[in-house]
C-alpha cells in the first residue's frame, strides 16, 4: 500500500497515511487541528527500503560496474560423451 503525505493549511506538520491507490482520499482530517489536510504530490520512494527487488537491482548494478576479479581461468571439466555410438569416436575432433 503506498504512503501518501498530507499537509494541513493551518501550518501543522505534514503527516503520512497509507491508503490503497483506489481509495486514496484527496483530503483527510488533520490529526493536530482536525482541519482539512490536502494530499501532496511527492516523489515516489523507489530507492528506499530493503526489499528483494532493490537487493537484486543493486547486485546487478554492482556486477555491471565492477565485475568480480577472476584469478584463474575456470577449470576444464571432462564432459560426458555426446553419443554412445563407438563409430563416432573415430570422427575428427575439433
Ligand atoms: Zn492541522
PDB file of N, CA and C and ligand atoms in Angstrom:
ATOM      1  N   UNK A   1       0.841  -1.182   0.000  1.00  0.00           N
ATOM      2  CA  UNK A   1       0.000   0.000   0.000  1.00  0.00           C
ATOM      3  C   UNK A   1       0.888   1.248   0.000  1.00  0.00           C
ATOM      4  N   UNK A   2       0.657   2.183  -0.873  1.00  0.00           N
ATOM      5  CA  UNK A   2       1.505   3.378  -0.915  1.00  0.00           C
ATOM      6  C   UNK A   2       1.232   4.316   0.256  1.00  0.00           C
ATOM      7  N   UNK A   3       2.244   5.092   0.560  1.00  0.00           N
ATOM      8  CA  UNK A   3       2.150   6.084   1.628  1.00  0.00           C
ATOM      9  C   UNK A   3       1.896   7.442   1.000  1.00  0.00           C
ATOM     10  N   UNK A   4       0.892   8.127   1.502  1.00  0.00           N
ATOM     11  CA  UNK A   4       0.552   9.454   0.999  1.00  0.00           C
ATOM     12  C   UNK A   4       0.845  10.480   2.084  1.00  0.00           C
ATOM     13  N   UNK A   5       1.399  11.606   1.674  1.00  0.00           N
ATOM     14  CA  UNK A   5       1.726  12.683   2.609  1.00  0.00           C
ATOM     15  C   UNK A   5       0.657  13.756   2.487  1.00  0.00           C
ATOM     16  N   UNK A   6       0.182  14.216   3.623  1.00  0.00           N
ATOM     17  CA  UNK A   6      -0.866  15.239   3.665  1.00  0.00           C
ATOM     18  C   UNK A   6      -0.319  16.469   4.368  1.00  0.00           C
ATOM     19  N   UNK A   7      -0.793  17.632   3.928  1.00  0.00           N
ATOM     20  CA  UNK A   7      -0.380  18.900   4.535  1.00  0.00           C
ATOM     21  C   UNK A   7      -1.620  19.699   4.879  1.00  0.00           C
ATOM     22  N   UNK A   8      -1.645  20.145   6.117  1.00  0.00           N
ATOM     23  CA  UNK A   8      -2.747  20.958   6.610  1.00  0.00           C
ATOM     24  C   UNK A   8      -2.500  22.413   6.197  1.00  0.00           C
ATOM     25  N   UNK A   9      -3.544  23.125   5.936  1.00  0.00           N
ATOM     26  CA  UNK A   9      -3.411  24.522   5.529  1.00  0.00           C
ATOM     27  C   UNK A   9      -3.181  25.479   6.682  1.00  0.00           C
ATOM     28  N   UNK A  10      -3.173  24.982   7.919  1.00  0.00           N
ATOM     29  CA  UNK A  10      -3.013  25.859   9.082  1.00  0.00           C
ATOM     30  C   UNK A  10      -1.599  25.822   9.654  1.00  0.00           C
ATOM     31  N   UNK A  11      -0.668  25.262   8.931  1.00  0.00           N
ATOM     32  CA  UNK A  11       0.714  25.276   9.387  1.00  0.00           C
ATOM     33  C   UNK A  11       1.104  24.099  10.259  1.00  0.00           C
ATOM     34  N   UNK A  12       0.284  23.110  10.363  1.00  0.00           N
ATOM     35  CA  UNK A  12       0.631  21.914  11.143  1.00  0.00           C
ATOM     36  C   UNK A  12       1.686  21.115  10.370  1.00  0.00           C
ATOM     37  N   UNK A  13       2.446  20.277  11.063  1.00  0.00           N
ATOM     38  CA  UNK A  13       3.440  19.469  10.337  1.00  0.00           C
ATOM     39  C   UNK A  13       2.768  18.454   9.405  1.00  0.00           C
ATOM     40  N   UNK A  14       3.487  18.121   8.351  1.00  0.00           N
ATOM     41  CA  UNK A  14       2.986  17.126   7.408  1.00  0.00           C
ATOM     42  C   UNK A  14       2.849  15.781   8.110  1.00  0.00           C
ATOM     43  N   UNK A  15       1.927  14.990   7.634  1.00  0.00           N
ATOM     44  CA  UNK A  15       1.774  13.644   8.173  1.00  0.00           C
ATOM     45  C   UNK A  15       1.507  12.689   7.025  1.00  0.00           C
ATOM     46  N   UNK A  16       1.785  11.432   7.288  1.00  0.00           N
ATOM     47  CA  UNK A  16       1.663  10.414   6.241  1.00  0.00           C
ATOM     48  C   UNK A  16       0.646   9.367   6.662  1.00  0.00           C
ATOM     49  N   UNK A  17      -0.084   8.893   5.688  1.00  0.00           N
ATOM     50  CA  UNK A  17      -1.044   7.808   5.899  1.00  0.00           C
ATOM     51  C   UNK A  17      -0.932   6.844   4.739  1.00  0.00           C
ATOM     52  N   UNK A  18      -1.262   5.615   5.016  1.00  0.00           N
ATOM     53  CA  UNK A  18      -1.250   4.609   3.959  1.00  0.00           C
ATOM     54  C   UNK A  18      -2.679   4.323   3.523  1.00  0.00           C
ATOM     55  N   UNK A  19      -2.867   4.375   2.230  1.00  0.00           N
ATOM     56  CA  UNK A  19      -4.159   4.059   1.626  1.00  0.00           C
ATOM     57  C   UNK A  19      -3.904   3.235   0.376  1.00  0.00           C
ATOM     58  N   UNK A  20      -4.894   2.470  -0.007  1.00  0.00           N
ATOM     59  CA  UNK A  20      -4.769   1.792  -1.294  1.00  0.00           C
ATOM     60  C   UNK A  20      -4.914   2.835  -2.397  1.00  0.00           C
ATOM     61  N   UNK A  21      -4.387   2.530  -3.552  1.00  0.00           N
ATOM     62  CA  UNK A  21      -4.419   3.504  -4.639  1.00  0.00           C
ATOM     63  C   UNK A  21      -5.845   3.815  -5.071  1.00  0.00           C
ATOM     64  N   UNK A  22      -6.740   2.853  -4.915  1.00  0.00           N
ATOM     65  CA  UNK A  22      -8.118   3.062  -5.333  1.00  0.00           C
ATOM     66  C   UNK A  22      -8.882   3.944  -4.357  1.00  0.00           C
ATOM     67  N   UNK A  23      -8.477   3.935  -3.087  1.00  0.00           N
ATOM     68  CA  UNK A  23      -9.252   4.662  -2.082  1.00  0.00           C
ATOM     69  C   UNK A  23      -8.481   5.815  -1.472  1.00  0.00           C
ATOM     70  N   UNK A  24      -7.407   6.263  -2.102  1.00  0.00           N
ATOM     71  CA  UNK A  24      -6.628   7.370  -1.546  1.00  0.00           C
ATOM     72  C   UNK A  24      -7.461   8.650  -1.596  1.00  0.00           C
ATOM     73  N   UNK A  25      -7.714   9.274  -0.430  1.00  0.00           N
ATOM     74  CA  UNK A  25      -8.541  10.476  -0.434  1.00  0.00           C
ATOM     75  C   UNK A  25      -7.730  11.699  -0.868  1.00  0.00           C
ATOM     76  N   UNK A  26      -8.412  12.689  -1.433  1.00  0.00           N
ATOM     77  CA  UNK A  26      -7.735  13.928  -1.813  1.00  0.00           C
ATOM     78  C   UNK A  26      -7.457  14.789  -0.588  1.00  0.00           C
ATOM     79  N   UNK A  27      -8.292  14.672   0.431  1.00  0.00           N
ATOM     80  CA  UNK A  27      -8.033  15.374   1.692  1.00  0.00           C
ATOM     81  C   UNK A  27      -8.529  14.517   2.842  1.00  0.00           C
ATOM     82  N   UNK A  28      -7.956  14.749   4.008  1.00  0.00           N
ATOM     83  CA  UNK A  28      -8.267  13.949   5.191  1.00  0.00           C
ATOM     84  C   UNK A  28      -8.173  14.859   6.411  1.00  0.00           C
ATOM     85  N   UNK A  29      -8.811  14.515   7.510  1.00  0.00           N
ATOM     86  CA  UNK A  29      -8.729  15.368   8.699  1.00  0.00           C
ATOM     87  C   UNK A  29      -7.315  15.404   9.262  1.00  0.00           C
ATOM     88  N   UNK A  30      -6.885  16.579   9.651  1.00  0.00           N
ATOM     89  CA  UNK A  30      -5.549  16.762  10.229  1.00  0.00           C
ATOM     90  C   UNK A  30      -5.554  16.188  11.644  1.00  0.00           C
ATOM     91  N   UNK A  31      -4.550  15.387  12.022  1.00  0.00           N
ATOM     92  CA  UNK A  31      -4.537  14.824  13.369  1.00  0.00           C
ATOM     93  C   UNK A  31      -4.247  15.877  14.447  1.00  0.00           C
ATOM     94  N   UNK A  32      -3.687  17.039  14.065  1.00  0.00           N
ATOM     95  CA  UNK A  32      -3.350  18.055  15.063  1.00  0.00           C
ATOM     96  C   UNK A  32      -4.515  18.995  15.334  1.00  0.00           C
ATOM     97  N   UNK A  33      -5.153  19.492  14.276  1.00  0.00           N
ATOM     98  CA  UNK A  33      -6.184  20.513  14.472  1.00  0.00           C
ATOM     99  C   UNK A  33      -7.548  20.084  13.930  1.00  0.00           C
ATOM    100  N   UNK A  34      -7.644  18.890  13.384  1.00  0.00           N
ATOM    101  CA  UNK A  34      -8.877  18.349  12.810  1.00  0.00           C
ATOM    102  C   UNK A  34      -9.372  19.146  11.612  1.00  0.00           C
ATOM    103  N   UNK A  35      -8.531  20.000  11.049  1.00  0.00           N
ATOM    104  CA  UNK A  35      -8.883  20.705   9.818  1.00  0.00           C
ATOM    105  C   UNK A  35      -8.669  19.791   8.627  1.00  0.00           C
ATOM    106  N   UNK A  36      -8.955  20.309   7.451  1.00  0.00           N
ATOM    107  CA  UNK A  36      -8.775  19.515   6.247  1.00  0.00           C
ATOM    108  C   UNK A  36      -7.328  19.607   5.770  1.00  0.00           C
ATOM    109  N   UNK A  37      -6.700  18.478   5.579  1.00  0.00           N
ATOM    110  CA  UNK A  37      -5.333  18.424   5.060  1.00  0.00           C
ATOM    111  C   UNK A  37      -5.384  17.850   3.658  1.00  0.00           C
ATOM    112  N   UNK A  38      -4.715  18.521   2.716  1.00  0.00           N
ATOM    113  CA  UNK A  38      -4.735  18.101   1.318  1.00  0.00           C
ATOM    114  C   UNK A  38      -3.578  17.147   1.055  1.00  0.00           C
ATOM    115  N   UNK A  39      -3.841  16.232   0.169  1.00  0.00           N
ATOM    116  CA  UNK A  39      -2.794  15.276  -0.222  1.00  0.00           C
ATOM    117  C   UNK A  39      -1.766  15.998  -1.070  1.00  0.00           C
ATOM    118  N   UNK A  40      -0.506  15.755  -0.802  1.00  0.00           N
ATOM    119  CA  UNK A  40       0.579  16.373  -1.556  1.00  0.00           C
ATOM    120  C   UNK A  40       1.066  15.408  -2.628  1.00  0.00           C
ATOM    121  N   UNK A  41       1.627  15.993  -3.645  1.00  0.00           N
ATOM    122  CA  UNK A  41       2.240  15.186  -4.692  1.00  0.00           C
ATOM    123  C   UNK A  41       3.729  15.185  -4.431  1.00  0.00           C
ATOM    124  N   UNK A  42       4.280  14.020  -4.255  1.00  0.00           N
ATOM    125  CA  UNK A  42       5.704  13.922  -3.967  1.00  0.00           C
ATOM    126  C   UNK A  42       6.364  12.880  -4.841  1.00  0.00           C
ATOM    127  N   UNK A  43       7.665  12.796  -4.684  1.00  0.00           N
ATOM    128  CA  UNK A  43       8.430  11.822  -5.446  1.00  0.00           C
ATOM    129  C   UNK A  43       8.210  10.432  -4.863  1.00  0.00           C
ATOM    130  N   UNK A  44       8.125   9.420  -5.707  1.00  0.00           N
ATOM    131  CA  UNK A  44       7.972   8.070  -5.177  1.00  0.00           C
ATOM    132  C   UNK A  44       9.264   7.615  -4.497  1.00  0.00           C
ATOM    133  N   UNK A  45       9.116   6.850  -3.477  1.00  0.00           N
ATOM    134  CA  UNK A  45      10.268   6.356  -2.717  1.00  0.00           C
ATOM    135  C   UNK A  45      10.748   5.045  -3.319  1.00  0.00           C
ATOM    136  N   UNK A  46      11.338   5.153  -4.503  1.00  0.00           N
ATOM    137  CA  UNK A  46      11.745   3.946  -5.212  1.00  0.00           C
ATOM    138  C   UNK A  46      13.013   3.333  -4.637  1.00  0.00           C
ATOM    139  N   UNK A  47      13.916   4.156  -4.156  1.00  0.00           N
ATOM    140  CA  UNK A  47      15.191   3.636  -3.672  1.00  0.00           C
ATOM    141  C   UNK A  47      15.212   3.399  -2.185  1.00  0.00           C
ATOM    142  N   UNK A  48      14.070   3.462  -1.558  1.00  0.00           N
ATOM    143  CA  UNK A  48      14.013   3.312  -0.108  1.00  0.00           C
ATOM    144  C   UNK A  48      13.596   1.888   0.217  1.00  0.00           C
ATOM    145  N   UNK A  49      14.165   1.372   1.252  1.00  0.00           N
ATOM    146  CA  UNK A  49      13.730   0.068   1.711  1.00  0.00           C
ATOM    147  C   UNK A  49      14.759  -1.001   1.446  1.00  0.00           C
ATOM    148  N   UNK A  50      14.473  -2.152   1.941  1.00  0.00           N
ATOM    149  CA  UNK A  50      15.383  -3.270   1.812  1.00  0.00           C
ATOM    150  C   UNK A  50      14.646  -4.448   1.201  1.00  0.00           C
ATOM    151  N   UNK A  51      13.956  -4.169   0.125  1.00  0.00           N
ATOM    152  CA  UNK A  51      13.167  -5.218  -0.497  1.00  0.00           C
ATOM    153  C   UNK A  51      14.062  -6.124  -1.330  1.00  0.00           C
ATOM    154  N   UNK A  52      13.538  -7.249  -1.688  1.00  0.00           N
ATOM    155  CA  UNK A  52      14.286  -8.194  -2.512  1.00  0.00           C
ATOM    156  C   UNK A  52      14.584  -7.592  -3.874  1.00  0.00           C
ATOM    157  N   UNK A  53      13.620  -6.870  -4.410  1.00  0.00           N
ATOM    158  CA  UNK A  53      13.833  -6.248  -5.712  1.00  0.00           C
ATOM    159  C   UNK A  53      14.970  -5.243  -5.690  1.00  0.00           C
ATOM    160  N   UNK A  54      15.062  -4.472  -4.624  1.00  0.00           N
ATOM    161  CA  UNK A  54      16.151  -3.491  -4.529  1.00  0.00           C
ATOM    162  C   UNK A  54      17.494  -4.191  -4.390  1.00  0.00           C
ATOM    163  N   UNK A  55      17.547  -5.302  -3.640  1.00  0.00           N
ATOM    164  CA  UNK A  55      18.808  -6.028  -3.496  1.00  0.00           C
ATOM    165  C   UNK A  55      19.253  -6.621  -4.827  1.00  0.00           C
ATOM    166  N   UNK A  56      18.311  -7.134  -5.599  1.00  0.00           N
ATOM    167  CA  UNK A  56      18.650  -7.697  -6.912  1.00  0.00           C
ATOM    168  C   UNK A  56      19.146  -6.593  -7.833  1.00  0.00           C
ATOM    169  N   UNK A  57      18.476  -5.449  -7.788  1.00  0.00           N
ATOM    170  CA  UNK A  57      18.892  -4.340  -8.651  1.00  0.00           C
ATOM    171  C   UNK A  57      20.279  -3.835  -8.264  1.00  0.00           C
ATOM    172  N   UNK A  58      20.546  -3.745  -6.958  1.00  0.00           N
ATOM    173  CA  UNK A  58      21.871  -3.307  -6.516  1.00  0.00           C
ATOM    174  C   UNK A  58      22.940  -4.314  -6.924  1.00  0.00           C
ATOM    175  N   UNK A  59      22.654  -5.600  -6.799  1.00  0.00           N
ATOM    176  CA  UNK A  59      23.625  -6.627  -7.178  1.00  0.00           C
ATOM    177  C   UNK A  59      23.893  -6.592  -8.672  1.00  0.00           C
ATOM    178  N   UNK A  60      22.863  -6.360  -9.473  1.00  0.00           N
ATOM    179  CA  UNK A  60      23.035  -6.283 -10.921  1.00  0.00           C
ATOM    180  C   UNK A  60      23.869  -5.071 -11.287  1.00  0.00           C
ATOM    181  N   UNK A  61      23.598  -3.943 -10.661  1.00  0.00           N
ATOM    182  CA  UNK A  61      24.360  -2.731 -10.931  1.00  0.00           C
ATOM    183  C   UNK A  61      25.814  -2.908 -10.515  1.00  0.00           C
ATOM    184  N   UNK A  62      26.055  -3.559  -9.381  1.00  0.00           N
ATOM    185  CA  UNK A  62      27.421  -3.776  -8.927  1.00  0.00           C
ATOM    186  C   UNK A  62      28.168  -4.691  -9.885  1.00  0.00           C
ATOM    187  N   UNK A  63      27.495  -5.665 -10.446  1.00  0.00           N
ATOM    188  CA  UNK A  63      28.134  -6.562 -11.396  1.00  0.00           C
ATOM    189  C   UNK A  63      28.518  -5.822 -12.672  1.00  0.00           C
ATOM    190  N   UNK A  64      27.668  -4.937 -13.142  1.00  0.00           N
ATOM    191  CA  UNK A  64      27.951  -4.210 -14.376  1.00  0.00           C
ATOM    192  C   UNK A  64      29.063  -3.197 -14.177  1.00  0.00           C
ATOM    193  N   UNK A  65      29.100  -2.551 -13.016  1.00  0.00           N
ATOM    194  CA  UNK A  65      30.090  -1.513 -12.778  1.00  0.00           C
ATOM    195  C   UNK A  65      31.440  -2.076 -12.351  1.00  0.00           C
ATOM    196  N   UNK A  66      31.434  -3.078 -11.527  1.00  0.00           N
ATOM    197  CA  UNK A  66      32.687  -3.636 -11.021  1.00  0.00           C
ATOM    198  C   UNK A  66      32.552  -5.151 -10.953  1.00  0.00           C
ATOM    199  N   UNK A  67      32.854  -5.804 -12.066  1.00  0.00           N
ATOM    200  CA  UNK A  67      32.716  -7.258 -12.066  1.00  0.00           C
ATOM    201  C   UNK A  67      33.724  -7.902 -11.119  1.00  0.00           C
ATOM    202  N   UNK A  68      33.420  -9.090 -10.710  1.00  0.00           N
ATOM    203  CA  UNK A  68      34.316  -9.830  -9.836  1.00  0.00           C
ATOM    204  C   UNK A  68      35.635 -10.100 -10.549  1.00  0.00           C
ATOM    205  N   UNK A  69      36.746 -10.072  -9.794  1.00  0.00           N
ATOM    206  CA  UNK A  69      38.062 -10.330 -10.352  1.00  0.00           C
ATOM    207  C   UNK A  69      38.262 -11.838 -10.423  1.00  0.00           C
ATOM    208  N   UNK A  70      38.709 -12.288 -11.583  1.00  0.00           N
ATOM    209  CA  UNK A  70      38.970 -13.718 -11.769  1.00  0.00           C
ATOM    210  C   UNK A  70      40.468 -13.919 -11.688  1.00  0.00           C
ATOM    211  N   UNK A  71      40.913 -14.779 -10.798  1.00  0.00           N
ATOM    212  CA  UNK A  71      42.347 -15.013 -10.613  1.00  0.00           C
ATOM    213  C   UNK A  71      42.879 -16.126 -11.506  1.00  0.00           C
ATOM    214  N   UNK A  72      42.026 -16.979 -11.979  1.00  0.00           N
ATOM    215  CA  UNK A  72      42.472 -18.042 -12.868  1.00  0.00           C
ATOM    216  C   UNK A  72      41.314 -18.413 -13.782  1.00  0.00           C
ATOM    217  N   UNK A  73      41.633 -18.986 -14.928  1.00  0.00           N
ATOM    218  CA  UNK A  73      40.544 -19.386 -15.822  1.00  0.00           C
ATOM    219  C   UNK A  73      39.731 -20.514 -15.179  1.00  0.00           C
ATOM    220  N   UNK A  74      38.512 -20.583 -15.559  1.00  0.00           N
ATOM    221  CA  UNK A  74      37.694 -21.644 -14.979  1.00  0.00           C
ATOM    222  C   UNK A  74      38.231 -23.016 -15.365  1.00  0.00           C
ATOM    223  N   UNK A  75      38.136 -23.950 -14.459  1.00  0.00           N
ATOM    224  CA  UNK A  75      38.653 -25.295 -14.701  1.00  0.00           C
ATOM    225  C   UNK A  75      37.906 -25.989 -15.812  1.00  0.00           C
ATOM    226  N   UNK A  76      38.669 -26.803 -16.549  1.00  0.00           N
ATOM    227  CA  UNK A  76      38.021 -27.543 -17.635  1.00  0.00           C
ATOM    228  C   UNK A  76      37.574 -28.889 -17.085  1.00  0.00           C
ATOM    229  N   UNK A  77      36.336 -29.119 -17.247  1.00  0.00           N
ATOM    230  CA  UNK A  77      35.773 -30.388 -16.782  1.00  0.00           C
ATOM    231  C   UNK A  77      35.582 -31.298 -17.982  1.00  0.00           C
ATOM    232  N   UNK A  78      35.768 -32.527 -17.755  1.00  0.00           N
ATOM    233  CA  UNK A  78      35.509 -33.508 -18.817  1.00  0.00           C
ATOM    234  C   UNK A  78      34.023 -33.630 -18.996  1.00  0.00           C
ATOM    235  N   UNK A  79      33.623 -33.441 -20.219  1.00  0.00           N
ATOM    236  CA  UNK A  79      32.199 -33.556 -20.496  1.00  0.00           C
ATOM    237  C   UNK A  79      31.828 -35.015 -20.740  1.00  0.00           C
ATOM    238  N   UNK A  80      30.612 -35.300 -20.492  1.00  0.00           N
ATOM    239  CA  UNK A  80      30.111 -36.635 -20.800  1.00  0.00           C
ATOM    240  C   UNK A  80      30.033 -36.755 -22.323  1.00  0.00           C
ATOM    241  N   UNK A  81      30.326 -37.916 -22.869  1.00  0.00           N
ATOM    242  CA  UNK A  81      30.254 -38.057 -24.331  1.00  0.00           C
ATOM    243  C   UNK A  81      28.842 -37.775 -24.832  1.00  0.00           C
ATOM    244  N   UNK A  82      28.794 -37.114 -25.997  1.00  0.00           N
ATOM    245  CA  UNK A  82      27.502 -36.744 -26.550  1.00  0.00           C
ATOM    246  C   UNK A  82      26.756 -37.937 -27.120  1.00  0.00           C
ATOM    247  N   UNK A  83      27.529 -38.924 -27.537  1.00  0.00           N
ATOM    248  CA  UNK A  83      26.895 -40.081 -28.157  1.00  0.00           C
ATOM    249  C   UNK A  83      27.558 -41.356 -27.643  1.00  0.00           C
ATOM    250  N   UNK A  84      26.831 -42.404 -27.660  1.00  0.00           N
ATOM    251  CA  UNK A  84      27.358 -43.686 -27.206  1.00  0.00           C
ATOM    252  C   UNK A  84      27.785 -44.576 -28.371  1.00  0.00           C
ATOM    253  N   UNK A  85      27.614 -44.109 -29.603  1.00  0.00           N
ATOM    254  CA  UNK A  85      27.975 -44.907 -30.774  1.00  0.00           C
ATOM    255  C   UNK A  85      29.494 -44.980 -30.877  1.00  0.00           C
ATOM    256  N   UNK A  86      30.093 -46.175 -30.872  1.00  0.00           N
ATOM    257  CA  UNK A  86      31.569 -46.278 -30.922  1.00  0.00           C
ATOM    258  C   UNK A  86      32.166 -45.778 -32.229  1.00  0.00           C
ATOM    259  N   UNK A  87      31.394 -45.741 -33.305  1.00  0.00           N
ATOM    260  CA  UNK A  87      31.935 -45.243 -34.577  1.00  0.00           C
ATOM    261  C   UNK A  87      32.182 -43.729 -34.523  1.00  0.00           C
ATOM    262  N   UNK A  88      31.480 -43.038 -33.673  1.00  0.00           N
ATOM    263  CA  UNK A  88      31.655 -41.589 -33.582  1.00  0.00           C
ATOM    264  C   UNK A  88      33.003 -41.220 -32.959  1.00  0.00           C
ATOM    265  N   UNK A  89      33.660 -42.162 -32.259  1.00  0.00           N
ATOM    266  CA  UNK A  89      34.963 -41.868 -31.657  1.00  0.00           C
ATOM    267  C   UNK A  89      36.036 -41.683 -32.738  1.00  0.00           C
ATOM    268  N   UNK A  90      35.798 -42.245 -33.914  1.00  0.00           N
ATOM    269  CA  UNK A  90      36.777 -42.139 -34.995  1.00  0.00           C
ATOM    270  C   UNK A  90      36.666 -40.833 -35.777  1.00  0.00           C
ATOM    271  N   UNK A  91      35.625 -40.113 -35.528  1.00  0.00           N
ATOM    272  CA  UNK A  91      35.460 -38.838 -36.247  1.00  0.00           C
ATOM    273  C   UNK A  91      36.513 -37.838 -35.771  1.00  0.00           C
ATOM    274  N   UNK A  92      36.925 -36.924 -36.674  1.00  0.00           N
ATOM    275  CA  UNK A  92      37.937 -35.934 -36.265  1.00  0.00           C
ATOM    276  C   UNK A  92      37.401 -35.020 -35.153  1.00  0.00           C
ATOM    277  N   UNK A  93      38.320 -34.657 -34.287  1.00  0.00           N
ATOM    278  CA  UNK A  93      37.970 -33.769 -33.158  1.00  0.00           C
ATOM    279  C   UNK A  93      38.159 -32.323 -33.601  1.00  0.00           C
ATOM    280  N   UNK A  94      37.372 -31.447 -33.072  1.00  0.00           N
ATOM    281  CA  UNK A  94      37.537 -30.031 -33.434  1.00  0.00           C
ATOM    282  C   UNK A  94      38.800 -29.448 -32.824  1.00  0.00           C
TER     283      UNK A  94
HETATM  284 ZN1  LIG B   1      -3.717  20.970  11.065  1.00  0.00          ZN
END
